[in-house]
Amino acid sequence: MHCKLNDLAIVIRSATAGATGLVVLCIRLSSASGLRNPDGSFEYGPVWETDNYGLAICGNTHNLWMDADLRPLRDVPGDDETLLWAGLPQGQEVMT
């Protein structure tokens, strides 16, 4: 799982584009075994109940997000996924 209880997290994928980038607080792990996709299929996996509501496919609002669609925002040294794809900064000599 990506998130833990009481994590602030950012929505990185959503069936409704407007919810991408939304910051949510993971309040509790839901008893739901997954969520329905726009095409009617069902995605199984952990679901978080959050403090922030997003637009659901049917036009209603909901506060449920798949753990796979969230990334935690933590201030933990060495826990930055950016370094995995961007690499460590390289020192460069500045010419004056």
mmCIF file of C-alpha atoms in Angstrom:
data_model
loop_
_atom_site.group_PDB
_atom_site.id
_atom_site.type_symbol
_atom_site.label_atom_id
_atom_site.label_comp_id
_atom_site.label_asym_id
_atom_site.label_seq_id
_atom_site.Cartn_x
_atom_site.Cartn_y
_atom_site.Cartn_z
ATOM 1 C CA MET A 1 0.000 0.000 0.000
ATOM 2 C CA HIS A 2 1.093 3.535 -0.708
ATOM 3 C CA CYS A 3 -0.730 5.385 2.074
ATOM 4 C CA LYS A 4 -1.066 4.989 5.818
ATOM 5 C CA LEU A 5 -3.698 6.179 8.276
ATOM 6 C CA ASN A 6 -3.638 10.014 8.655
ATOM 7 C CA ASP A 7 -1.390 10.541 5.611
ATOM 8 C CA LEU A 8 -1.876 13.579 3.455
ATOM 9 C CA ALA A 9 -1.948 12.291 -0.108
ATOM 10 C CA ILE A 10 -2.288 13.654 -3.619
ATOM 11 C CA VAL A 11 -4.649 12.090 -6.165
ATOM 12 C CA ILE A 12 -2.475 11.052 -9.121
ATOM 13 C CA ARG A 13 -5.173 9.294 -11.184
ATOM 14 C CA SER A 14 -8.905 9.799 -11.307
ATOM 15 C CA ALA A 15 -11.817 8.884 -13.571
ATOM 16 C CA THR A 16 -12.707 12.583 -13.479
ATOM 17 C CA ALA A 17 -9.767 14.701 -14.605
ATOM 18 C CA GLY A 18 -10.682 17.541 -12.242
ATOM 19 C CA ALA A 19 -9.767 15.459 -9.186
ATOM 20 C CA THR A 20 -6.171 14.819 -10.261
ATOM 21 C CA GLY A 21 -3.928 16.878 -7.982
ATOM 22 C CA LEU A 22 -6.495 17.032 -5.192
ATOM 23 C CA VAL A 23 -4.899 16.759 -1.720
ATOM 24 C CA VAL A 24 -6.754 14.479 0.690
ATOM 25 C CA LEU A 25 -6.315 13.192 4.244
ATOM 26 C CA CYS A 26 -6.582 9.392 4.612
ATOM 27 C CA ILE A 27 -9.061 9.060 7.478
ATOM 28 C CA ARG A 28 -9.684 5.308 7.459
ATOM 29 C CA LEU A 29 -9.334 2.236 5.305
ATOM 30 C CA SER A 30 -12.738 1.511 3.785
ATOM 31 C CA SER A 31 -14.494 -1.836 3.992
ATOM 32 C CA ALA A 32 -15.023 -1.596 0.208
ATOM 33 C CA SER A 33 -12.997 -4.122 -1.789
ATOM 34 C CA GLY A 34 -12.549 -1.721 -4.715
ATOM 35 C CA LEU A 35 -14.266 0.871 -6.893
ATOM 36 C CA ARG A 36 -16.140 0.836 -10.208
ATOM 37 C CA ASN A 37 -14.426 2.310 -13.282
ATOM 38 C CA PRO A 38 -16.181 4.542 -15.847
ATOM 39 C CA ASP A 39 -16.398 1.605 -18.290
ATOM 40 C CA GLY A 40 -18.342 -0.429 -15.712
ATOM 41 C CA SER A 41 -15.456 -2.720 -14.770
ATOM 42 C CA PHE A 42 -14.475 -3.101 -11.150
ATOM 43 C CA GLU A 43 -10.986 -2.350 -9.823
ATOM 44 C CA TYR A 44 -10.113 -4.408 -6.755
ATOM 45 C CA GLY A 45 -7.746 -3.158 -4.074
ATOM 46 C CA PRO A 46 -7.521 -1.108 -0.883
ATOM 47 C CA VAL A 47 -9.808 1.936 -0.718
ATOM 48 C CA TRP A 48 -9.316 4.960 1.541
ATOM 49 C CA GLU A 49 -12.047 7.141 3.016
ATOM 50 C CA THR A 50 -10.785 10.732 2.971
ATOM 51 C CA ASP A 51 -11.731 14.168 4.263
ATOM 52 C CA ASN A 52 -12.065 15.647 0.773
ATOM 53 C CA TYR A 53 -14.807 14.910 -1.719
ATOM 54 C CA GLY A 54 -14.318 14.540 -5.453
ATOM 55 C CA LEU A 55 -16.779 14.268 -8.315
ATOM 56 C CA ALA A 56 -17.940 10.709 -8.958
ATOM 57 C CA ILE A 57 -18.632 9.252 -12.396
ATOM 58 C CA CYS A 58 -22.402 9.465 -11.885
ATOM 59 C CA GLY A 59 -22.205 13.179 -11.015
ATOM 60 C CA ASN A 60 -22.450 12.710 -7.254
ATOM 61 C CA THR A 61 -19.572 13.376 -4.881
ATOM 62 C CA HIS A 62 -17.605 10.783 -2.966
ATOM 63 C CA ASN A 63 -14.724 10.584 -0.521
ATOM 64 C CA LEU A 64 -13.398 7.175 -1.586
ATOM 65 C CA TRP A 65 -10.091 6.733 -3.412
ATOM 66 C CA MET A 66 -8.151 3.659 -4.469
ATOM 67 C CA ASP A 67 -4.815 3.429 -2.686
ATOM 68 C CA ALA A 68 -3.228 2.880 -6.127
ATOM 69 C CA ASP A 69 -4.506 6.333 -7.183
ATOM 70 C CA LEU A 70 -2.930 8.150 -4.228
ATOM 71 C CA ARG A 71 0.631 9.108 -3.349
ATOM 72 C CA PRO A 72 1.431 10.137 0.233
ATOM 73 C CA LEU A 73 2.942 13.547 0.952
ATOM 74 C CA ARG A 74 5.448 12.861 3.702
ATOM 75 C CA ASP A 75 8.412 14.847 4.956
ATOM 76 C CA VAL A 76 10.678 11.833 5.317
ATOM 77 C CA PRO A 77 14.294 12.071 4.136
ATOM 78 C CA GLY A 78 14.950 9.618 1.317
ATOM 79 C CA ASP A 79 11.228 9.075 0.586
ATOM 80 C CA ASP A 80 11.108 11.148 -2.609
ATOM 81 C CA GLU A 81 10.054 9.116 -5.677
ATOM 82 C CA THR A 82 11.350 11.912 -7.917
ATOM 83 C CA LEU A 83 14.890 10.739 -7.280
ATOM 84 C CA LEU A 84 14.009 7.347 -8.766
ATOM 85 C CA TRP A 85 13.255 8.799 -12.210
ATOM 86 C CA ALA A 86 15.272 12.036 -12.180
ATOM 87 C CA GLY A 87 18.404 10.837 -10.410
ATOM 88 C CA LEU A 88 20.543 12.744 -7.966
ATOM 89 C CA PRO A 89 21.453 16.339 -8.825
ATOM 90 C CA GLN A 90 24.905 16.588 -10.385
ATOM 91 C CA GLY A 91 27.222 19.405 -9.407
ATOM 92 C CA GLN A 92 28.361 21.584 -12.288
ATOM 93 C CA GLU A 93 31.150 24.099 -12.424
ATOM 94 C CA VAL A 94 29.886 27.611 -13.104
ATOM 95 C CA MET A 95 32.006 29.566 -15.583
ATOM 96 C CA THR A 96 32.327 33.272 -14.836
#
